[in-house]
Short mmCIF file of C-alpha atoms and ligand atoms in Angstrom, two decimals:
data_model
loop_
_atom_site.label_atom_id
_atom_site.label_comp_id
_atom_site.label_asym_id
_atom_site.label_seq_id
_atom_site.Cartn_x
_atom_site.Cartn_y
_atom_site.Cartn_z
CA MET A 1 59.49 -49.63 -13.24
CA LYS A 2 60.38 -51.22 -16.54
CA ARG A 3 63.55 -53.34 -16.82
CA VAL A 4 64.80 -53.41 -20.41
CA LEU A 5 66.76 -56.54 -21.40
CA ASN A 6 68.76 -57.29 -24.51
CA PHE A 7 66.99 -59.00 -27.41
CA ILE A 8 69.26 -61.70 -28.80
CA ASP A 9 68.28 -64.66 -30.97
CA GLY A 10 64.59 -63.98 -30.44
CA GLN A 11 64.88 -63.97 -26.64
CA PHE A 12 64.99 -61.25 -24.01
CA ARG A 13 68.20 -61.78 -22.04
CA PRO A 14 69.89 -60.02 -19.11
CA PRO A 15 73.30 -58.47 -19.80
CA CYS A 16 76.41 -60.55 -19.02
CA SER A 17 77.49 -57.89 -16.51
CA GLY A 18 74.27 -58.29 -14.51
CA ARG A 19 74.25 -54.49 -14.26
CA TYR A 20 71.59 -52.03 -15.33
CA LEU A 21 71.56 -48.32 -16.13
CA PRO A 22 68.84 -46.09 -14.69
CA ASN A 23 66.34 -44.74 -17.20
CA VAL A 24 65.25 -41.21 -16.36
CA ASN A 25 62.16 -39.38 -17.60
CA PRO A 26 63.58 -35.97 -18.62
CA ALA A 27 60.30 -34.19 -17.96
CA THR A 28 60.11 -35.23 -14.31
CA GLY A 29 63.72 -36.08 -13.47
CA GLY A 30 62.40 -39.34 -11.98
CA VAL A 31 63.73 -42.84 -12.65
CA ILE A 32 61.15 -44.81 -14.63
CA GLY A 33 63.12 -47.99 -15.16
CA GLU A 34 66.48 -49.44 -16.03
CA SER A 35 68.15 -50.93 -19.07
CA ALA A 36 70.84 -53.56 -19.65
CA GLU A 37 74.39 -52.27 -19.26
CA SER A 38 75.88 -54.42 -21.98
CA GLY A 39 79.44 -54.77 -23.15
CA PRO A 40 81.52 -56.75 -25.65
CA GLU A 41 80.29 -60.20 -24.50
CA ASP A 42 76.65 -59.29 -25.13
CA VAL A 43 77.52 -57.76 -28.50
CA ASP A 44 79.44 -60.90 -29.41
CA ALA A 45 76.48 -63.14 -28.49
CA ALA A 46 74.22 -60.97 -30.66
CA VAL A 47 76.67 -61.10 -33.58
CA VAL A 48 76.89 -64.91 -33.33
CA ALA A 49 73.07 -65.15 -33.38
CA ALA A 50 72.81 -62.76 -36.33
CA ALA A 51 75.52 -64.59 -38.30
CA ARG A 52 73.70 -67.88 -37.72
CA ALA A 53 70.36 -66.46 -38.85
CA PHE A 54 71.90 -64.86 -41.95
CA ASP A 55 72.33 -68.13 -43.82
CA SER A 56 68.61 -68.71 -44.10
CA TRP A 57 67.39 -65.07 -44.03
CA ARG A 58 69.48 -64.15 -47.07
CA ARG A 59 67.78 -66.96 -48.99
CA THR A 60 64.28 -66.03 -47.86
CA PRO A 61 62.47 -64.78 -50.98
CA ALA A 62 62.06 -61.01 -51.21
CA GLU A 63 58.28 -61.41 -51.24
CA GLU A 64 58.38 -63.22 -47.91
CA ARG A 65 60.77 -60.69 -46.35
CA SER A 66 58.47 -57.98 -47.62
CA ARG A 67 55.40 -59.63 -46.08
CA LEU A 68 57.12 -59.89 -42.68
CA LEU A 69 58.28 -56.25 -42.74
CA ILE A 70 54.78 -55.09 -43.62
CA ARG A 71 53.50 -57.11 -40.68
CA VAL A 72 55.95 -55.22 -38.41
CA ALA A 73 54.61 -51.92 -39.80
CA ASP A 74 51.04 -53.06 -39.13
CA LEU A 75 51.94 -53.99 -35.56
CA ILE A 76 53.57 -50.61 -34.96
CA GLU A 77 50.35 -49.06 -36.21
CA GLU A 78 48.24 -51.27 -33.93
CA ASN A 79 50.40 -50.18 -30.97
CA PHE A 80 50.54 -46.54 -32.05
CA ASP A 81 49.30 -44.97 -28.80
CA GLU A 82 51.56 -47.01 -26.55
CA LEU A 83 54.64 -46.28 -28.68
CA ALA A 84 53.90 -42.54 -28.77
CA GLN A 85 53.47 -42.56 -25.00
CA LEU A 86 56.76 -44.44 -24.45
CA GLU A 87 58.67 -42.15 -26.82
CA SER A 88 57.39 -39.07 -25.05
CA GLU A 89 58.16 -40.42 -21.55
CA ASP A 90 61.61 -41.64 -22.52
CA GLY A 91 62.84 -38.59 -24.41
CA GLY A 92 60.83 -35.68 -22.97
CA LYS A 93 59.29 -34.91 -26.38
CA PRO A 94 55.74 -33.61 -26.68
CA ILE A 95 53.36 -36.51 -27.19
CA ALA A 96 51.74 -34.56 -30.03
CA LEU A 97 55.09 -34.63 -31.86
CA ALA A 98 55.60 -38.35 -31.21
CA ARG A 99 52.14 -38.93 -32.67
CA ARG A 100 52.69 -36.62 -35.63
CA ILE A 101 56.26 -37.54 -36.57
CA ASP A 102 58.04 -40.33 -34.70
CA VAL A 103 55.57 -43.20 -34.80
CA PRO A 104 54.10 -42.50 -38.27
CA ARG A 105 57.62 -42.35 -39.66
CA ALA A 106 58.55 -45.71 -38.07
CA ILE A 107 55.54 -47.25 -39.84
CA ARG A 108 56.52 -45.61 -43.14
CA ASN A 109 60.12 -46.82 -42.83
CA PHE A 110 59.04 -50.47 -42.65
CA ARG A 111 56.40 -50.16 -45.38
CA PHE A 112 58.74 -48.23 -47.65
CA PHE A 113 61.63 -50.72 -47.60
CA ALA A 114 59.28 -53.73 -47.54
CA THR A 115 57.92 -52.63 -50.91
CA ALA A 116 61.14 -51.12 -52.29
CA ILE A 117 62.81 -54.54 -52.45
CA LEU A 118 60.04 -55.74 -54.74
CA HIS A 119 60.96 -53.05 -57.27
CA ALA A 120 64.75 -53.10 -57.09
CA GLU A 121 66.58 -53.47 -60.39
CA THR A 122 70.18 -54.18 -61.23
CA ALA A 123 72.31 -53.12 -64.17
CA CYS A 124 73.37 -55.02 -67.26
CA HIS A 125 76.24 -53.91 -69.51
CA ILE A 126 76.80 -55.42 -72.93
CA THR A 127 80.44 -55.16 -74.02
CA ASP A 128 79.98 -54.95 -77.80
CA ASP A 129 79.52 -58.52 -78.98
CA ARG A 130 82.15 -59.85 -76.59
CA ALA A 131 80.60 -60.07 -73.17
CA LEU A 132 77.52 -59.67 -71.09
CA ASN A 133 78.03 -58.07 -67.67
CA TYR A 134 75.37 -58.11 -65.05
CA THR A 135 75.39 -56.77 -61.52
CA ILE A 136 74.09 -58.72 -58.58
CA ARG A 137 73.58 -57.09 -55.20
CA GLN A 138 74.13 -59.29 -52.18
CA PRO A 139 73.60 -58.64 -48.47
CA LEU A 140 76.80 -58.42 -46.45
CA GLY A 141 75.92 -60.37 -43.31
CA VAL A 142 75.66 -58.77 -39.88
CA ALA A 143 74.85 -55.06 -39.99
CA GLY A 144 75.84 -52.96 -36.97
CA LEU A 145 73.29 -50.18 -36.42
CA ILE A 146 73.87 -47.38 -33.92
CA SER A 147 71.22 -44.73 -33.32
CA PRO A 148 70.78 -41.64 -31.11
CA TRP A 149 68.19 -40.55 -28.54
CA ASN A 150 66.54 -37.62 -30.31
CA LEU A 151 64.31 -39.61 -32.69
CA PRO A 152 64.73 -43.07 -31.18
CA LEU A 153 62.18 -45.23 -32.99
CA TYR A 154 62.20 -43.13 -36.17
CA LEU A 155 65.95 -43.51 -36.68
CA LEU A 156 66.26 -47.09 -35.42
CA THR A 157 63.63 -48.25 -37.93
CA TRP A 158 65.29 -46.13 -40.65
CA LYS A 159 68.25 -48.50 -40.24
CA ILE A 160 66.68 -51.85 -39.29
CA ALA A 161 64.09 -51.82 -42.09
CA PRO A 162 66.50 -51.43 -45.07
CA ALA A 163 69.15 -53.64 -43.45
CA ILE A 164 66.89 -56.65 -43.07
CA ALA A 165 64.82 -55.93 -46.18
CA ALA A 166 68.07 -56.29 -48.16
CA GLY A 167 68.70 -59.69 -46.56
CA ASN A 168 71.15 -58.80 -43.78
CA CYS A 169 70.69 -59.66 -40.13
CA CYS A 170 71.40 -56.91 -37.64
CA VAL A 171 72.68 -55.99 -34.23
CA ALA A 172 71.27 -52.62 -33.23
CA LYS A 173 72.45 -50.44 -30.37
CA PRO A 174 70.01 -47.69 -29.47
CA SER A 175 71.00 -44.85 -27.17
CA GLU A 176 71.12 -45.85 -23.52
CA LEU A 177 69.07 -42.71 -22.82
CA THR A 178 66.00 -43.90 -24.74
CA PRO A 179 65.68 -47.69 -24.68
CA LEU A 180 61.89 -48.05 -24.37
CA THR A 181 60.58 -48.05 -27.93
CA ALA A 182 63.52 -50.17 -29.15
CA ASP A 183 62.51 -52.74 -26.55
CA ARG A 184 58.87 -52.65 -27.71
CA LEU A 185 59.97 -52.91 -31.34
CA ALA A 186 61.96 -56.06 -30.50
CA ALA A 187 58.79 -57.70 -29.17
CA LEU A 188 56.83 -56.60 -32.24
CA THR A 189 59.38 -58.14 -34.65
CA LEU A 190 58.97 -61.41 -32.78
CA GLU A 191 55.17 -61.16 -32.94
CA ALA A 192 55.39 -60.38 -36.66
CA GLY A 193 57.25 -63.64 -37.25
CA ILE A 194 60.70 -62.25 -38.09
CA PRO A 195 62.91 -65.31 -37.43
CA PRO A 196 65.11 -65.32 -34.29
CA GLY A 197 68.53 -63.75 -34.84
CA VAL A 198 67.50 -61.54 -37.76
CA VAL A 199 66.95 -58.56 -35.45
CA ASN A 200 69.04 -58.29 -32.28
CA ILE A 201 69.04 -55.30 -29.97
CA VAL A 202 71.80 -54.73 -27.43
CA HIS A 203 71.38 -51.92 -24.91
CA GLY A 204 74.23 -50.18 -23.16
CA PRO A 205 76.65 -47.29 -23.24
CA GLY A 206 78.22 -46.17 -26.50
CA GLY A 207 81.70 -46.41 -25.03
CA SER A 208 81.36 -50.15 -24.36
CA ALA A 209 78.47 -51.71 -26.34
CA GLY A 210 78.77 -49.22 -29.24
CA ARG A 211 82.52 -49.56 -29.55
CA ALA A 212 82.30 -53.36 -29.32
CA LEU A 213 80.04 -53.24 -32.37
CA THR A 214 82.17 -50.85 -34.43
CA SER A 215 85.31 -52.90 -33.76
CA HIS A 216 83.76 -56.37 -34.06
CA PRO A 217 85.55 -58.31 -36.83
CA LYS A 218 82.38 -60.18 -37.87
CA VAL A 219 80.38 -57.00 -38.48
CA PRO A 220 81.27 -55.83 -42.01
CA LEU A 221 78.98 -52.81 -42.08
CA ILE A 222 78.19 -49.97 -39.68
CA SER A 223 75.36 -47.49 -40.06
CA PHE A 224 75.80 -44.77 -37.47
CA THR A 225 73.69 -41.72 -36.62
CA GLY A 226 74.91 -39.41 -33.88
CA GLY A 227 77.33 -36.61 -33.11
CA THR A 228 80.29 -35.67 -35.32
CA LYS A 229 82.84 -36.39 -32.59
CA THR A 230 81.43 -39.88 -32.02
CA GLY A 231 81.35 -40.39 -35.77
CA ALA A 232 85.11 -39.82 -35.88
CA ASP A 233 85.60 -42.50 -33.21
CA VAL A 234 83.36 -44.92 -35.15
CA MET A 235 85.40 -44.27 -38.29
CA ALA A 236 88.72 -44.69 -36.46
CA ARG A 237 87.67 -48.15 -35.24
CA ALA A 238 85.82 -49.36 -38.34
CA GLY A 239 88.35 -48.00 -40.88
CA PRO A 240 91.27 -50.36 -40.16
CA LEU A 241 88.82 -53.30 -40.46
CA PHE A 242 87.67 -51.97 -43.89
CA LYS A 243 84.03 -51.94 -42.88
CA LYS A 244 81.44 -50.29 -45.02
CA VAL A 245 80.45 -47.20 -43.02
CA SER A 246 77.62 -44.72 -43.27
CA LEU A 247 77.77 -41.71 -40.95
CA GLU A 248 74.82 -39.37 -40.36
CA LEU A 249 76.22 -36.66 -38.09
CA GLY A 250 75.56 -33.23 -36.61
CA GLY A 251 74.36 -30.04 -38.26
CA LYS A 252 74.37 -26.26 -37.87
CA ASN A 253 71.79 -25.61 -40.49
CA PRO A 254 71.13 -22.22 -42.07
CA ASN A 255 67.59 -20.99 -42.61
CA ILE A 256 67.68 -18.12 -45.12
CA VAL A 257 64.74 -15.74 -45.50
CA PHE A 258 64.78 -13.37 -48.48
CA ALA A 259 62.73 -10.18 -48.54
CA ASP A 260 60.40 -11.55 -51.22
CA ALA A 261 59.44 -14.62 -49.15
CA ASP A 262 55.92 -15.32 -47.94
CA LEU A 263 56.75 -14.07 -44.46
CA GLU A 264 53.75 -15.62 -42.78
CA GLN A 265 54.73 -19.09 -43.95
CA ALA A 266 58.41 -18.43 -43.33
CA VAL A 267 57.71 -17.43 -39.72
CA ALA A 268 55.35 -20.34 -39.03
CA THR A 269 57.73 -22.96 -40.44
CA SER A 270 60.83 -21.34 -38.94
CA ILE A 271 59.22 -21.69 -35.52
CA GLN A 272 59.03 -25.42 -36.21
CA SER A 273 62.52 -25.68 -37.67
CA SER A 274 63.95 -23.80 -34.69
CA PHE A 275 62.11 -25.39 -31.79
CA ALA A 276 60.51 -28.70 -32.81
CA ASN A 277 61.60 -31.46 -30.43
CA GLN A 278 63.21 -28.70 -28.29
CA GLY A 279 65.62 -28.03 -31.15
CA GLU A 280 66.97 -31.56 -30.70
CA ILE A 281 66.73 -32.52 -34.36
CA CYS A 282 69.86 -32.69 -36.48
CA LEU A 283 67.94 -30.86 -39.24
CA CYS A 284 66.82 -27.92 -37.11
CA GLY A 285 67.58 -24.55 -38.68
CA SER A 286 69.57 -23.16 -35.78
CA ARG A 287 70.98 -20.18 -37.72
CA LEU A 288 68.37 -17.84 -39.14
CA PHE A 289 69.58 -15.34 -41.76
CA VAL A 290 67.09 -12.66 -42.78
CA GLU A 291 67.45 -10.08 -45.59
CA LYS A 292 68.02 -6.67 -44.04
CA THR A 293 64.99 -4.94 -45.59
CA VAL A 294 62.55 -7.30 -43.79
CA TYR A 295 64.74 -8.14 -40.80
CA GLU A 296 62.85 -6.07 -38.25
CA GLU A 297 59.43 -7.16 -39.44
CA PHE A 298 60.46 -10.82 -39.54
CA VAL A 299 62.09 -10.75 -36.10
CA ASP A 300 59.04 -9.02 -34.59
CA ARG A 301 56.71 -11.66 -35.93
CA PHE A 302 59.12 -14.48 -35.07
CA LEU A 303 59.48 -13.32 -31.46
CA GLY A 304 55.71 -12.99 -31.15
CA ALA A 305 55.22 -16.58 -32.34
CA THR A 306 58.04 -17.84 -30.08
CA LYS A 307 56.37 -16.31 -27.03
CA LYS A 308 53.15 -18.16 -27.87
CA LEU A 309 54.78 -21.61 -27.73
CA ARG A 310 53.44 -23.70 -24.88
CA ILE A 311 56.23 -25.23 -22.85
CA GLY A 312 55.31 -27.87 -20.32
CA ASP A 313 54.32 -31.46 -19.62
CA PRO A 314 55.12 -33.50 -22.74
CA GLN A 315 52.18 -35.78 -21.92
CA ASP A 316 49.80 -32.85 -22.36
CA ALA A 317 48.54 -32.97 -25.95
CA THR A 318 48.68 -29.16 -26.23
CA THR A 319 52.39 -28.87 -25.31
CA ASP A 320 54.66 -27.51 -28.07
CA VAL A 321 58.04 -27.68 -26.30
CA GLY A 322 59.00 -30.47 -23.91
CA ALA A 323 62.08 -31.27 -21.84
CA LEU A 324 65.70 -31.58 -22.93
CA ILE A 325 67.13 -35.06 -22.77
CA THR A 326 69.28 -34.87 -19.60
CA GLU A 327 70.31 -32.38 -16.96
CA PRO A 328 73.93 -32.25 -18.23
CA HIS A 329 72.60 -31.53 -21.72
CA LEU A 330 70.36 -28.77 -20.36
CA ARG A 331 73.39 -27.26 -18.60
CA LYS A 332 75.40 -27.50 -21.82
CA VAL A 333 72.69 -25.63 -23.74
CA GLU A 334 72.46 -23.01 -20.97
CA GLY A 335 76.24 -22.71 -21.23
CA TYR A 336 75.87 -21.74 -24.88
CA VAL A 337 73.32 -19.06 -23.95
CA GLU A 338 75.80 -17.69 -21.43
CA LEU A 339 78.57 -17.87 -24.01
CA ALA A 340 76.39 -15.94 -26.48
CA ARG A 341 76.11 -13.13 -23.91
CA GLU A 342 79.89 -13.15 -23.41
CA GLU A 343 80.40 -13.11 -27.19
CA GLY A 344 78.35 -9.91 -27.42
CA GLY A 345 74.98 -11.39 -28.38
CA THR A 346 71.60 -10.17 -27.16
CA ILE A 347 69.01 -12.62 -25.86
CA LEU A 348 65.80 -11.38 -27.48
CA VAL A 349 63.57 -13.91 -25.76
CA GLY A 350 63.99 -16.97 -23.51
CA GLY A 351 67.42 -18.02 -22.27
CA LYS A 352 66.20 -19.29 -18.91
CA ARG A 353 64.38 -22.17 -17.31
CA PRO A 354 60.60 -21.63 -17.37
CA GLU A 355 58.71 -20.75 -14.22
CA ASN A 356 55.29 -22.03 -13.19
CA LEU A 357 55.61 -25.47 -14.72
CA PRO A 358 52.90 -27.97 -13.76
CA GLU A 359 53.82 -29.73 -10.52
CA ARG A 360 54.40 -33.13 -12.17
CA VAL A 361 57.22 -31.69 -14.30
CA ALA A 362 58.56 -29.04 -11.95
CA ASP A 363 61.94 -30.85 -11.70
CA GLY A 364 62.26 -31.55 -15.42
CA TYR A 365 64.99 -30.31 -17.77
CA PHE A 366 63.19 -27.44 -19.51
CA LEU A 367 64.53 -24.34 -21.22
CA GLU A 368 62.49 -21.56 -22.76
CA PRO A 369 62.74 -21.24 -26.54
CA THR A 370 65.59 -18.79 -27.00
CA VAL A 371 66.36 -16.29 -29.77
CA ILE A 372 69.78 -14.61 -29.91
CA ALA A 373 70.79 -11.66 -32.09
CA GLY A 374 73.98 -9.70 -32.69
CA LEU A 375 76.51 -12.52 -33.08
CA ASP A 376 79.22 -12.61 -35.69
CA CYS A 377 79.18 -15.79 -37.84
CA GLN A 378 82.58 -16.84 -36.52
CA ARG A 379 81.49 -16.88 -32.88
CA ARG A 380 81.36 -20.28 -31.23
CA VAL A 381 77.60 -20.16 -30.74
CA MET A 382 77.28 -19.66 -34.50
CA GLN A 383 79.75 -22.43 -35.28
CA GLU A 384 79.00 -25.26 -32.85
CA GLU A 385 75.94 -27.49 -32.70
CA VAL A 386 73.92 -26.44 -29.62
CA PHE A 387 71.16 -29.05 -30.06
CA GLY A 388 68.61 -27.23 -27.95
CA PRO A 389 65.78 -24.69 -28.33
CA VAL A 390 68.20 -21.93 -29.30
CA VAL A 391 68.29 -20.05 -32.59
CA THR A 392 70.39 -17.09 -33.74
CA VAL A 393 69.12 -14.34 -36.08
CA THR A 394 71.43 -12.39 -38.35
CA PRO A 395 70.64 -9.85 -41.10
CA PHE A 396 72.22 -10.06 -44.57
CA ASP A 397 72.43 -7.74 -47.59
CA SER A 398 72.70 -9.93 -50.67
CA PRO A 399 72.33 -13.54 -51.82
CA GLU A 400 76.14 -13.79 -51.96
CA GLU A 401 76.43 -12.74 -48.35
CA ALA A 402 73.70 -15.19 -47.28
CA ILE A 403 75.50 -18.02 -49.09
CA ALA A 404 78.81 -17.10 -47.47
CA TYR A 405 77.19 -17.06 -44.02
CA ALA A 406 75.42 -20.36 -44.70
CA ASN A 407 78.66 -22.06 -45.74
CA SER A 408 80.77 -20.64 -42.93
CA THR A 409 80.67 -23.70 -40.63
CA ARG A 410 82.30 -27.11 -40.78
CA TYR A 411 78.83 -28.69 -41.04
CA GLY A 412 76.75 -29.31 -44.16
CA LEU A 413 73.62 -31.26 -43.34
CA SER A 414 70.60 -29.25 -44.47
CA ALA A 415 69.37 -25.75 -45.24
CA SER A 416 66.13 -23.90 -45.90
CA VAL A 417 65.70 -21.04 -48.35
CA TRP A 418 62.63 -18.78 -48.38
CA THR A 419 61.95 -16.82 -51.56
CA GLN A 420 59.29 -16.52 -54.26
CA ASP A 421 61.94 -15.94 -56.94
CA LEU A 422 62.50 -19.31 -58.57
CA GLN A 423 65.79 -18.31 -60.24
CA LYS A 424 67.21 -17.15 -56.93
CA ALA A 425 66.00 -20.30 -55.18
CA HIS A 426 67.80 -22.57 -57.66
CA ARG A 427 70.97 -20.46 -57.60
CA VAL A 428 71.20 -20.35 -53.83
CA ALA A 429 70.27 -24.03 -53.44
CA ALA A 430 73.09 -25.01 -55.80
CA ALA A 431 75.63 -22.88 -53.92
CA ILE A 432 74.86 -24.06 -50.39
CA GLU A 433 77.14 -26.78 -49.10
CA SER A 434 74.62 -29.20 -47.62
CA GLY A 435 73.12 -32.60 -48.36
CA THR A 436 69.56 -31.25 -48.45
CA VAL A 437 68.17 -27.82 -49.32
CA TRP A 438 64.50 -27.15 -48.69
CA VAL A 439 62.90 -24.28 -50.60
CA ASN A 440 59.92 -22.67 -48.86
CA THR A 441 59.56 -25.64 -46.53
CA TRP A 442 61.34 -27.71 -43.89
CA LEU A 443 61.44 -31.41 -42.99
CA LEU A 444 59.38 -32.42 -45.98
CA ARG A 445 60.71 -35.93 -46.44
CA ASP A 446 60.24 -38.19 -49.44
CA LEU A 447 61.86 -41.46 -48.42
CA ARG A 448 63.17 -42.05 -51.95
CA VAL A 449 65.55 -39.10 -51.97
CA PRO A 450 69.25 -39.29 -50.99
CA PHE A 451 69.71 -38.17 -47.40
CA GLY A 452 73.00 -37.30 -45.72
CA GLY A 453 75.52 -34.62 -44.95
CA MET A 454 78.45 -32.87 -46.58
CA LYS A 455 81.63 -31.78 -44.78
CA GLU A 456 81.58 -32.87 -41.12
CA SER A 457 77.88 -33.71 -41.21
CA GLY A 458 78.47 -37.17 -42.53
CA LEU A 459 79.66 -39.69 -45.00
CA GLY A 460 77.52 -41.44 -47.60
CA ARG A 461 73.82 -41.20 -48.30
CA GLU A 462 70.83 -43.13 -47.01
CA GLY A 463 67.27 -43.15 -48.30
CA GLY A 464 65.50 -45.03 -51.09
CA PHE A 465 67.74 -47.19 -53.24
CA GLU A 466 70.80 -45.47 -51.73
CA SER A 467 70.01 -47.34 -48.50
CA LEU A 468 69.50 -50.62 -50.32
CA ASP A 469 72.80 -50.06 -52.15
CA PHE A 470 74.54 -49.37 -48.85
CA PHE A 471 73.16 -52.51 -47.25
CA THR A 472 74.25 -54.69 -50.19
CA GLU A 473 77.49 -55.32 -52.01
CA ALA A 474 77.55 -54.97 -55.79
CA LYS A 475 79.11 -57.84 -57.71
CA ASN A 476 79.82 -57.84 -61.42
CA VAL A 477 79.45 -61.10 -63.32
CA CYS A 478 81.10 -61.02 -66.74
CA VAL A 479 80.05 -63.72 -69.21
CA LYS A 480 82.05 -64.04 -72.42
CA LEU A 481 79.76 -64.26 -75.42
P1 NAP B 1 76.11 -39.53 -29.79
O1 NAP B 1 76.51 -39.21 -28.41
O2 NAP B 1 77.12 -39.46 -30.86
O3 NAP B 1 75.46 -40.98 -29.71
C1 NAP B 1 74.87 -41.63 -30.83
C2 NAP B 1 74.86 -43.13 -30.59
O4 NAP B 1 76.21 -43.60 -30.55
C3 NAP B 1 74.25 -43.55 -29.24
O5 NAP B 1 73.63 -44.81 -29.39
C4 NAP B 1 75.48 -43.66 -28.36
O6 NAP B 1 75.27 -44.49 -27.26
C5 NAP B 1 76.47 -44.27 -29.34
N1 NAP B 1 77.88 -44.03 -29.01
C6 NAP B 1 78.42 -43.10 -28.20
N2 NAP B 1 79.77 -43.19 -28.20
C7 NAP B 1 80.07 -44.21 -29.06
C8 NAP B 1 81.29 -44.78 -29.50
N3 NAP B 1 82.48 -44.33 -29.09
N4 NAP B 1 81.25 -45.80 -30.39
C9 NAP B 1 80.06 -46.25 -30.85
N5 NAP B 1 78.87 -45.77 -30.45
C10 NAP B 1 78.88 -44.74 -29.58
O7 NAP B 1 74.92 -38.62 -30.27
P2 NAP B 1 73.60 -38.26 -29.48
O8 NAP B 1 73.93 -37.26 -28.45
O9 NAP B 1 72.91 -39.54 -29.09
O10 NAP B 1 72.73 -37.62 -30.64
C11 NAP B 1 72.79 -36.28 -30.99
C12 NAP B 1 73.66 -36.08 -32.21
O11 NAP B 1 73.18 -36.89 -33.28
C13 NAP B 1 73.61 -34.66 -32.71
O12 NAP B 1 74.89 -34.26 -33.08
C14 NAP B 1 72.71 -34.76 -33.93
O13 NAP B 1 72.91 -33.74 -34.88
C15 NAP B 1 73.07 -36.09 -34.45
N6 NAP B 1 72.02 -36.63 -35.32
C16 NAP B 1 72.27 -36.69 -36.66
C17 NAP B 1 71.27 -37.14 -37.52
C18 NAP B 1 71.49 -37.22 -39.00
O14 NAP B 1 70.68 -37.85 -39.68
N7 NAP B 1 72.52 -36.62 -39.54
C19 NAP B 1 70.03 -37.54 -36.99
C20 NAP B 1 69.84 -37.45 -35.62
C21 NAP B 1 70.84 -37.00 -34.79
P3 NAP B 1 74.84 -43.87 -25.83
O15 NAP B 1 73.90 -42.75 -26.09
O16 NAP B 1 74.18 -45.01 -25.17
O17 NAP B 1 76.10 -43.44 -25.21
#
């Protein structure tokens, strides 16, 4: 049984409340530990420590900050197996996925921003022969970082690395549902030599610890990743304090397959984009649109591949689909399957809890990968983020119709388009309302590109120099010549 404490000023400390939240392994339903149930007092202590550390960290040369961040990346790499194991136990995700995506990406995040700060440039504007303007970018102080449970270490490091690389100190609040890798990361930052107070991690519920961070007057910047509804609450609290805010929110992403696509590749990748991490990835393509002339063939192949997915113990290296994060979340996803039936949809495969699970995981929160057909785009199941292993399939007649379907929700995070016609790919990509459009691929991530959502999928962009811009304030210095 692991007890997770807060990490404040380089020390592991119990929460002021003295209370702890149970930490449940979603694959077994068993309690594997507990984590600090923190509130405003803990957040305040972390902010004080971060503000104190800021004075010297902001003056630490970029080369030294870079060296320390690279050391963190190296330590994550040295502890690769343990971190993958913890991520899988904590979140119910297949260990193979944690090894393939979560941990490698955490390493890349630190290496990427550690080296990016060595190449950052600023602008200079000459005003005829009258003045020389130059821009300096300065860190803001204490960065508040709030991350979700679906990619815990991946998304936490996506925030911590650029925040501290740019010279800020931070107070991070991971999801209370997945505290284990954040706790390990805290220890690794200490081992790497990151000075006390630069990285602080406060565990606890979003409603208390998270809100304390978004409304703290000494935290000028909030980077939030989570649901759209929570994002609105973050904005409502941070807005009146004029904080800089970045919101990475939910998605209901279209995955459009044209008749001229390489169907074999489209099927194989669509299986990933539908069901990877049990569909609990904001970028999952949960609405599949297939051109009518190949609809039947595509659906046949897609259903065949879905049935081959191995659902079971996430610790088994051959498992493709693990457990959903909590029992209430499983029930919510099942509720959407039921709603799909009521809305006139047909469940082509899945839709129920699997039978014959290995004994160790018999009480876990599993749902079979589910494919639903026959729903109108305006139905709730086609409009709301389900965030589970559930995908809808819908035929379309023309590119215009596919675009209209794709844009018919309030979300705009990402999309995939499958076609071998380059002209069509560019045209459709330009017309889709989303922050990212993948053509003939999915989840191919270059960390330099702008990442974020349109409409209710978010505010602002992260990634590459966009992240470093977000975590710094631009200042113009105008010198009269
Ligand atoms: P969530 O409920 O919004 O929680 C996200 C984080 O915010 C957690 O740390 C949560 O803490 C905290 N929180 C909850 N209420 C808060 C409040 N009022 N003020 C401040 N913080 C608060 O989201 P989730 O269920 O963890 O994650 C799933 C959602 O995240 C999905 O909608 C998914 O699409 C989205 N997501 C988006 C991206 C992206 O890049 N756009 C990436 C990943 C996930 P507790 O969990 O401890 O309550």
